[in-house]
XYZ file of C-alpha atoms in Angstrom:
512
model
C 0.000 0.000 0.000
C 2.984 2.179 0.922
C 4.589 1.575 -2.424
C 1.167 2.117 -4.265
C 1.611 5.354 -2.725
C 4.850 6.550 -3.721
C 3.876 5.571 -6.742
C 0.841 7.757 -6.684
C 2.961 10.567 -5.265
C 5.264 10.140 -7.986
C 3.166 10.352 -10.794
C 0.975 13.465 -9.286
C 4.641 15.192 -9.094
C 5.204 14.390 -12.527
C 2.205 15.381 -13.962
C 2.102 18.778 -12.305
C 5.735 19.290 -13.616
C 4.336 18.376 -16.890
C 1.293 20.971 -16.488
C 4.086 23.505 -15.325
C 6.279 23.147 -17.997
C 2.824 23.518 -20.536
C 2.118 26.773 -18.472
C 5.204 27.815 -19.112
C 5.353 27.259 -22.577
C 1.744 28.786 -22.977
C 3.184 32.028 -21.449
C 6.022 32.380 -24.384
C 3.572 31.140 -27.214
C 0.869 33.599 -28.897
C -2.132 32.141 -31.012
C -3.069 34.217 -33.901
C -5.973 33.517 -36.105
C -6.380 35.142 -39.856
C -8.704 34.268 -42.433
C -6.404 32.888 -44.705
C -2.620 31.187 -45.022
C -0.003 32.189 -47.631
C 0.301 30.661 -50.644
C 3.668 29.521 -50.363
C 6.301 30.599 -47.750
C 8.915 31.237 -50.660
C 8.697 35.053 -50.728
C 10.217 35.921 -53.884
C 7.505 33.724 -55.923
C 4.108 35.389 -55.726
C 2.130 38.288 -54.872
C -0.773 37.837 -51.622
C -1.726 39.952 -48.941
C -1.770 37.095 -46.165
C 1.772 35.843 -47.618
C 3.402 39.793 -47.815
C 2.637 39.683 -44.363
C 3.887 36.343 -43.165
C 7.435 36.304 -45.394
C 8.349 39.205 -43.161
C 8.472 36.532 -40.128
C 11.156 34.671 -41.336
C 12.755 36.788 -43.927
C 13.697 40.163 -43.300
C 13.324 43.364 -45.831
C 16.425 45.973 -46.052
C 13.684 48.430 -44.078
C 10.867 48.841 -42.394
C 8.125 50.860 -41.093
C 7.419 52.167 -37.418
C 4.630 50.937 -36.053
C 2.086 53.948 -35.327
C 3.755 56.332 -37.701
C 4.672 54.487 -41.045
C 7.749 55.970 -40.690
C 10.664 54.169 -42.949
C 13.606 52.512 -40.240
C 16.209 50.758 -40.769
C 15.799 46.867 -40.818
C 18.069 44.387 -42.774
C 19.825 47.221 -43.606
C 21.220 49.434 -40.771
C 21.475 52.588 -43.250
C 21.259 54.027 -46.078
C 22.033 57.045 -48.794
C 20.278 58.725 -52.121
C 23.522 58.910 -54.309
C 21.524 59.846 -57.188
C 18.311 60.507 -55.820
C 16.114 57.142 -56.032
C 18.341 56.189 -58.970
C 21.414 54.919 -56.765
C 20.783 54.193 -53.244
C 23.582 52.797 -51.332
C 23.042 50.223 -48.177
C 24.629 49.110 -45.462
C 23.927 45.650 -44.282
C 23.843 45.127 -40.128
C 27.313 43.749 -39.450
C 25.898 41.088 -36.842
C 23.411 39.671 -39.539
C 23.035 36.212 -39.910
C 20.657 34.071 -41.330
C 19.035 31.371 -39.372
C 21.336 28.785 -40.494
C 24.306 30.631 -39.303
C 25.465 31.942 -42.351
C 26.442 35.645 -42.980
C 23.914 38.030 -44.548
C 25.742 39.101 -47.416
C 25.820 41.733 -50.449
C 26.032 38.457 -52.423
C 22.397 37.220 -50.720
C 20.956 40.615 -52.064
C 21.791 39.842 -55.388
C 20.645 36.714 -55.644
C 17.447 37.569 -53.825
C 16.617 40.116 -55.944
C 17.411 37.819 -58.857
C 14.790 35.408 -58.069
C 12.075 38.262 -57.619
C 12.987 39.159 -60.879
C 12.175 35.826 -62.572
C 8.569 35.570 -60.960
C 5.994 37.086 -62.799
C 3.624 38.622 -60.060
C 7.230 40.868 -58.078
C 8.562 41.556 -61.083
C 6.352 43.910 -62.209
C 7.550 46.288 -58.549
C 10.805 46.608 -59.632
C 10.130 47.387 -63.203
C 13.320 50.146 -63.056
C 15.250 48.102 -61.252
C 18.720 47.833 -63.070
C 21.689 45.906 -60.961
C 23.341 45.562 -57.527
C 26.636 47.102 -57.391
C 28.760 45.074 -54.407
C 31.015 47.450 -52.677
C 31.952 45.081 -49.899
C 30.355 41.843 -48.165
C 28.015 44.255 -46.053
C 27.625 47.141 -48.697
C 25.865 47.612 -52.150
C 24.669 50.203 -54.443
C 21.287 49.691 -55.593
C 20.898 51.037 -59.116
C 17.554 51.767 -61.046
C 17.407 52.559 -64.559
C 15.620 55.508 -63.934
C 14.771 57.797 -60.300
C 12.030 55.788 -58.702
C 10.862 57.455 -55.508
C 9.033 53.670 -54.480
C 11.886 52.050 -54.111
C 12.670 52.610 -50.565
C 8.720 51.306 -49.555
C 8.825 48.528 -51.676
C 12.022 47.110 -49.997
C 10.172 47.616 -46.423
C 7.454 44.562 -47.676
C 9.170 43.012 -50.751
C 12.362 41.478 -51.524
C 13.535 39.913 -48.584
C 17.204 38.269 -48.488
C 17.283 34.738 -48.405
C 20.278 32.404 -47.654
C 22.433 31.147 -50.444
C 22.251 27.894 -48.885
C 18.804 27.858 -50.292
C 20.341 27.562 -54.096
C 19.801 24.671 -55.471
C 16.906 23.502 -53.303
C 13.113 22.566 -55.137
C 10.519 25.287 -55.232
C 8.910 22.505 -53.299
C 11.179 22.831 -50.819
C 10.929 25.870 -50.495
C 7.533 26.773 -50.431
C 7.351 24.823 -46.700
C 10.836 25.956 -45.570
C 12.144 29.091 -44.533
C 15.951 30.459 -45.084
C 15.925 33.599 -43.381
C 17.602 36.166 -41.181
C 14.083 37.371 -39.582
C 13.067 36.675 -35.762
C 11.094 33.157 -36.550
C 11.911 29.848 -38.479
C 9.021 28.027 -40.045
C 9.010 24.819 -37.444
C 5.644 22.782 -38.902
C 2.187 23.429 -41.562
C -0.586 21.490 -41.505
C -1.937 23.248 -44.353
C -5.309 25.049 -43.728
C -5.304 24.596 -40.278
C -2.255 26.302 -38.593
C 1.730 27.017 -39.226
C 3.574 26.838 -35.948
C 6.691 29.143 -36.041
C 10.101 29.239 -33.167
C 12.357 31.724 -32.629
C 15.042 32.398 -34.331
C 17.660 32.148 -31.525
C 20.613 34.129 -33.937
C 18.066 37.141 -34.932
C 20.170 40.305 -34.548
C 16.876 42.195 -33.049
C 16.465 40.077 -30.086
C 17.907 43.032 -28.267
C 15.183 45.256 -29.499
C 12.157 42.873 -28.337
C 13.261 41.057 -25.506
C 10.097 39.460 -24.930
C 9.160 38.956 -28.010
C 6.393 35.955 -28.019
C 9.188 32.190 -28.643
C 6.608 30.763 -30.346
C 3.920 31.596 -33.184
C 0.851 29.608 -33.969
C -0.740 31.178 -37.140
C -4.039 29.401 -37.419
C -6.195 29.811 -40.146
C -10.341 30.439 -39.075
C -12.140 31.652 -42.520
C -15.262 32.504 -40.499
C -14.723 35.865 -38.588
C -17.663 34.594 -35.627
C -15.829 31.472 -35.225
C -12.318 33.427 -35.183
C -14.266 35.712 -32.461
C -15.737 32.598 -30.648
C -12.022 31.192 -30.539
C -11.007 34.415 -29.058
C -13.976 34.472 -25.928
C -12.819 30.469 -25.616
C -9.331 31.567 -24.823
C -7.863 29.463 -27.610
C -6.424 32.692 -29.797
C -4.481 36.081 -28.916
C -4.838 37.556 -31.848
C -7.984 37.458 -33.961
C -7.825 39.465 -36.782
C -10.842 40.986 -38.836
C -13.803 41.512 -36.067
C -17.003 42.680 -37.532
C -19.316 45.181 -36.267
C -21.945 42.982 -34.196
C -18.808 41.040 -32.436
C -17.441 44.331 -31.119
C -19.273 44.545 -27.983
C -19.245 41.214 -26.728
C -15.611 41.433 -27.072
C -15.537 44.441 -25.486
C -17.996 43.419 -22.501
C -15.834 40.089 -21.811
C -13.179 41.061 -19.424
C -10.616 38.168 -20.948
C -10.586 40.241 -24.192
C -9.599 43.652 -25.808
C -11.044 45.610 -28.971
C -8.683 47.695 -31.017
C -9.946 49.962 -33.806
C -6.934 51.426 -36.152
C -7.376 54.062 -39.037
C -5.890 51.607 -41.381
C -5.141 51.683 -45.508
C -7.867 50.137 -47.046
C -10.810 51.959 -48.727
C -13.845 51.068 -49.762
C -15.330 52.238 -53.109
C -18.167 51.456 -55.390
C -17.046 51.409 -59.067
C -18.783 50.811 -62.575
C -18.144 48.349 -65.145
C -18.288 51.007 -68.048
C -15.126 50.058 -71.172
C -17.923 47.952 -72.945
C -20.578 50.498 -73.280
C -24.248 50.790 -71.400
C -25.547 53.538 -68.981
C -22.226 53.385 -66.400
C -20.381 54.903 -69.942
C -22.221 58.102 -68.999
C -20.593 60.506 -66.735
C -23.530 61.870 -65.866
C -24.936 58.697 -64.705
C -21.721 57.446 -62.678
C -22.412 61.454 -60.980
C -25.689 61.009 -60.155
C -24.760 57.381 -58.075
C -22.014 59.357 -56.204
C -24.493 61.844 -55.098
C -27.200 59.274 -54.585
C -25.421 57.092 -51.909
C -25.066 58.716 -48.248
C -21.563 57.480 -47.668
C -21.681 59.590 -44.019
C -24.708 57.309 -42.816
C -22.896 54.037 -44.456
C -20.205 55.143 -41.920
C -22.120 55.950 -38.903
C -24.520 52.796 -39.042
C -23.318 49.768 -40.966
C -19.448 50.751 -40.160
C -19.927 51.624 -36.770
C -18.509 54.321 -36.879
C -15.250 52.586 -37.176
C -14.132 54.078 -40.800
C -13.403 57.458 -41.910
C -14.376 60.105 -44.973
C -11.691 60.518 -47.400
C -11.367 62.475 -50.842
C -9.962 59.690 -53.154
C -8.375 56.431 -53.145
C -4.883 57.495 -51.845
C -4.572 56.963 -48.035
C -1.996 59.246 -45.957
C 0.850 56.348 -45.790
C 1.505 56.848 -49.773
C 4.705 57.511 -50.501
C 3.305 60.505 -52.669
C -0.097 61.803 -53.874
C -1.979 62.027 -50.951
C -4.011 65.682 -50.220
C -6.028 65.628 -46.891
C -7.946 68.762 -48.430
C -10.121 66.568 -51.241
C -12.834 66.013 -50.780
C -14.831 63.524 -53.229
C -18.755 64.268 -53.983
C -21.419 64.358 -51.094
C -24.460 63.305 -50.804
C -27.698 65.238 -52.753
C -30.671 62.943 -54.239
C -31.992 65.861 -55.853
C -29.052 66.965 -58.009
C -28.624 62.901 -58.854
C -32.143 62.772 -60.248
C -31.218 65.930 -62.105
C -28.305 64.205 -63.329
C -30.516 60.945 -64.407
C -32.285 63.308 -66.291
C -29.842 65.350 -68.448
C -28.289 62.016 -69.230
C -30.862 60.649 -70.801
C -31.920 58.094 -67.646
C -34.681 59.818 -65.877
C -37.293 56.644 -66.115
C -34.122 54.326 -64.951
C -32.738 51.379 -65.969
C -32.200 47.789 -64.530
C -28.227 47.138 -62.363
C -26.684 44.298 -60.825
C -24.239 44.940 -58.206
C -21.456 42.822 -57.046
C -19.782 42.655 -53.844
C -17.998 40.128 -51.820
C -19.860 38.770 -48.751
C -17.651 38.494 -45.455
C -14.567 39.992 -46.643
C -14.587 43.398 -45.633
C -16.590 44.848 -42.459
C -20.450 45.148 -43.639
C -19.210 44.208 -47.400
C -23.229 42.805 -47.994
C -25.337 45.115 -45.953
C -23.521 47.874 -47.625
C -24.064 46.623 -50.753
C -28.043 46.060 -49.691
C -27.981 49.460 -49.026
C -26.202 50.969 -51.593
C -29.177 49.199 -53.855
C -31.341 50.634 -51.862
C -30.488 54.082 -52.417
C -30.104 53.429 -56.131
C -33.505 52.744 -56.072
C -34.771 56.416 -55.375
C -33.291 57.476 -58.710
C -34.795 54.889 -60.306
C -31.613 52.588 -60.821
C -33.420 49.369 -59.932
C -30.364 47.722 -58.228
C -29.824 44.367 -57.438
C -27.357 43.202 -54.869
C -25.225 40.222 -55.168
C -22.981 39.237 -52.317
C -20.929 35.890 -52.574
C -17.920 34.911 -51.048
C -14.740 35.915 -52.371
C -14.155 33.549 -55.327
C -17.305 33.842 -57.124
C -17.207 37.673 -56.688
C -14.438 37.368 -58.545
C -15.521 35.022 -61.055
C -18.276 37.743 -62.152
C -15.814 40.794 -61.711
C -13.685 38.667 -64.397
C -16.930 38.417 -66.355
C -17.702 41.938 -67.099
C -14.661 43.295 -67.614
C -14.359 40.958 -70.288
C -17.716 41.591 -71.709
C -18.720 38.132 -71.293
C -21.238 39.200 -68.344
C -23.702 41.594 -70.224
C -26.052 44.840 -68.653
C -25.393 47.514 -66.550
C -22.718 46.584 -63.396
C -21.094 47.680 -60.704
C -19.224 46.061 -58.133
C -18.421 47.351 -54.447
C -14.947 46.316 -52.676
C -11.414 47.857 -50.930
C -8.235 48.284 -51.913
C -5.523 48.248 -49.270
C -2.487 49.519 -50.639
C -0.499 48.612 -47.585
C 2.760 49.095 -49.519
C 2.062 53.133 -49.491
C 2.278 52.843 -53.858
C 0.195 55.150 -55.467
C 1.018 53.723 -58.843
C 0.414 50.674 -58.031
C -3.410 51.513 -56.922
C -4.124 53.281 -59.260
C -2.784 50.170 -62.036
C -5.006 47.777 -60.048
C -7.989 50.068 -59.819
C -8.319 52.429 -62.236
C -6.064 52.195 -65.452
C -7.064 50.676 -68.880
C -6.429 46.684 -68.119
C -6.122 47.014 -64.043
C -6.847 43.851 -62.367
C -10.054 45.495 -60.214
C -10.370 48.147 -62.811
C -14.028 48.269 -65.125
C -12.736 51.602 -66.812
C -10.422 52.697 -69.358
C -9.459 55.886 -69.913
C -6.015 56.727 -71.823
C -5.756 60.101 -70.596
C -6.134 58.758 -66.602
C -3.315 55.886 -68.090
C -1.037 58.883 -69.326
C -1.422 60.849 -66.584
C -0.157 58.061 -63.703
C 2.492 57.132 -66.126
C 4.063 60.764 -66.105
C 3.626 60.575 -62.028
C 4.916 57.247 -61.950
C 8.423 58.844 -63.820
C 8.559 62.051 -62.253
C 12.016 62.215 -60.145
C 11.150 65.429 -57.874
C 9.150 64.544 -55.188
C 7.582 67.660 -55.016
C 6.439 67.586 -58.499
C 5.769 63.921 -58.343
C 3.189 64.671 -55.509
C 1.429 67.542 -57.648
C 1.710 64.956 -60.385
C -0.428 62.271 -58.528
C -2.710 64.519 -57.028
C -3.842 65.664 -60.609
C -4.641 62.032 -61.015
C -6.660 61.977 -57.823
C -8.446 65.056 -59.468
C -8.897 63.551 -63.074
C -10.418 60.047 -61.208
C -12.676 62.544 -59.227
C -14.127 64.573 -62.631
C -14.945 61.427 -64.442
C -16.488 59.780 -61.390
C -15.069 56.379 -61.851
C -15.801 55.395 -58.384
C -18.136 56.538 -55.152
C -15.357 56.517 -52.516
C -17.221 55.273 -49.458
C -14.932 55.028 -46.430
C -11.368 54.174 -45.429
C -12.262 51.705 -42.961
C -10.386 51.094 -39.800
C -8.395 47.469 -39.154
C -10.498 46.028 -35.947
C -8.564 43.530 -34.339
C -10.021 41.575 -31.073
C -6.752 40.371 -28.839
C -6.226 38.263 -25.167
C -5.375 41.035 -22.441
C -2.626 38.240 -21.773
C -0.593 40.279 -24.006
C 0.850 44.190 -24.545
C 0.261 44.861 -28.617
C -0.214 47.736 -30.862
C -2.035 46.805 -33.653
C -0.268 48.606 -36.838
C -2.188 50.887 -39.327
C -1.028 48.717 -42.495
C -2.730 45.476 -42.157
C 0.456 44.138 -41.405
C 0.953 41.608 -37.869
C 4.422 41.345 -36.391
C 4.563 39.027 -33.586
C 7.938 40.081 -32.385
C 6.285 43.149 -31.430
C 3.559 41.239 -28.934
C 5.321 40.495 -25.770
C 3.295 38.522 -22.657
C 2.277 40.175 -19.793
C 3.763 39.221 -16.756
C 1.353 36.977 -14.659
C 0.598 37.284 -10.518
């Protein structure tokens, strides 16, 4: 009986020892739960918001951007100089760099990282001027570009991040579900659509700088933003990202939990499918919507007040072009029957319009709305919500022609990179991936912004395109929404304002 004892003794000792050293692992892990995984973790291969986000855990860029501010730092890269304005830049790497597998982080890496962005199709295209690397010494390069290109120093903050040359030679395979990087985490395990668990990467020259940063990273992925939120009240996440409107104030009520609304970069906009003809062709038509939808009450009521007015499609972390004194068209029914009426449209006319459903905070009831509206100047709207993929599908459709009648399609743009060329390419220009228009003088207009070396100028240069995309009312600019993230108050975070997540700035409370 005695010995049964012991026994029992023993095994009680063990197990709490066991629970302890689960406690203690618990306190040095954070849970974090987006709606989707990247692609790949190769980061030179494709272009994905989820994955631009993610690379940056295990691979880092030359720079970076404070928190808060969006104010460029140095990263990778402890400094750097314009030579020849944004057409030679030269950079110093951080002498105690290393990549997780011990090996220096070297001019050489650069060049060959920069090499393998340059052979995939979807990068390429962000380092169009791009020319060479010039190697002064192991730690030092010039970066040349063919022409001045004032982006250059925000696209190395997100893109391009150095990879080990101990990678050559390995499978894209291999490489799509392991990590070579100098960055604070090391891909340990994916169970793909579920969760990526990452570890700290014990040689990361910014331990110093985040001290208690979080040792280990589970990334889970939770499509469903009420289960992500029901995850959150369970105390099985510390992070979930995305929180709609009408799971704000249970989160906010439970005292386990913690709401944080940040003016972020994406805006919402309604825009018309109007390069094949029909009534969205008319200016005076795509006026009369802009006045007919009360963006204001959109805000206040199916936003929650959690989104702000804005006059154009340029948010203030652009690295030119934005003007906090537009203002884009109000709100007047009167003047938009008026307009239906000079244009030709004052008995109406039949409109489908597509948005996603569960994508963006109140994507469908804003789109139920917005049909509603339409309906007072006789635009007999009809909403169609679907998930992501099939809004998509149709998008695809009428900008091919292929999808026939009048269209218009509601969605956001995020732009976290700050490049005003690039949103107005995907938006707005003749063959943009979410554009429905084309108009050659809007296309000439960003192209001569795009190449203009003064900054000065370049600014007056994209604001004029802001202006032209404002006269020809190719879009109802609706709201820049704010990034609502729901967290455990087991942890001190600042959610950032470019729907970006770093985990190595989360660190753990300390517990009684």
């Amino acid at each position: 009986m005695r010995k049964l004892g012991i026994v029992l003794f023993l095994v009680a000792a063990l197990g709490m020892v066991g629970a302890i050293q689960a406690d203690a692992a618990a306190k040095d892990q954070v849970v974090i739960a987006l709606s989707g995984e990247p692609p790949t973790m190769d980061p030179h291969r494709t272009s994905n918001f989820v994955g631009a986000m993610v690379w940056r855990w295990p691979y880092d860029t030359l720079l970076s951007r404070e928190t808060g501010t969006g104010k460029l730092i140095p990263w990778l890269a402890e400094k750097y100089e314009l030579l020849e304005g944004t057409k030679k830049i030269k950079f110093w790497l951080r002498k105690d760099a290393v990549f997780a597998d011990g090996s220096p982080v070297t001019s050489q890496a650069m060049v060959w990282s920069i090499s393998r962005v340059l052979k995939a199709a979807r990068q390429k295209k962000y380092f169009a001027s791009f020319d060479r690397i010039e190697i002064i010494d192991d730690k030092t390069f010039i970066w040349h570009n063919k022409t001045h290109d004032n982006g250059t120093l925000s696209r190395v903050s997100r893109w391009a991040g150095l990879m080990s040359l101990n990678a050559k030679g390995k499978k894209k395979a291999h490489l799509s579900r392991n990590t070579y990087g100098s960055g604070p985490y090391i891909l340990k395990s994916w169970t793909k659509g579920q969760k990526m668990v990452f570890v700290e990467n014990k040689k990361w020259w910014g331990r110093k700088q985040f001290p208690r940063m979080p040792k280990t990273v589970v990334l889970r992925r939770i499509k469903e933003a009420a289960t992500r939120v029901k995850a959150l009240e369970a105390g099985e996440l510390d992070v979930a990202w995305g929180v709609l409107p009408q799971f704000v104030a249970a989160l906010v009520k439970n005292p386990k939990t913690n709401v944080k609304a940040v003016p972020a970069v994406r805006i919402m906009f309604l825009s018309f499918f109007s390069k094949h003809g029909g009534p969205f062709a008319n200016l005076k038509v795509r006026l009369a919507v802009n006045f007919a939808i009360n963006d204001a009450l959109i805000r206040k009521t199916i936003l929650g007040g959690r989104a702000d007015a804005i006059g154009g499609q340029l948010h203030p972390w652009n690295f030119s072009g934005y003007n906090p004194k537009r203002k884009w068209w109000g709100y007047d029914v009167a003047k938009a029957k008026s307009l239906m009426k000079e244009a030709g449209y004052a008995n109406g006319f039949k409109a489908e319009l597509i948005a996603t459903n569960g994508r963006y905070p109140g994507d469908k009831p804003t789109c139920e709305a917005i049909a509603g509206m339409l309906k007072k100047i006789k635009i007999n709207t009809t909403c169609n919500s679907q998930r992501f993929p099939l809004f998509k599908k149709y998008h695809r459709a009428y900008q091919a022609g292929k999808r026939k009648g009048a269209a218009m399609y509601y969605m956001g743009f995020g732009n976290g990179g700050g490049e005003p060329g690039l949103l107005f390419s995907g938006t707005t220009m003749c063959g943009g991936a979410w554009s429905g228009h084309c108009f050659k003088d809007i296309d000439a207009q960003v192209m001569k912004a795009n190449a203009t070396a003064d900054p000065k100028q370049q600014w007056i240069e994209y604001d004029k395109v802001v202006g032209m995309t404002k006269a020809k009312a190719t879009a109802k600019v609706v709201a820049k929404i704010h990034d609502v993230l729901g967290y455990s108050n087991r942890i001190n975070w600042t959610p950032r304002h470019d729907e970006t997540l770093y985990p190595w700035e989360i660190s753990m409370k300390a517990s009684n």
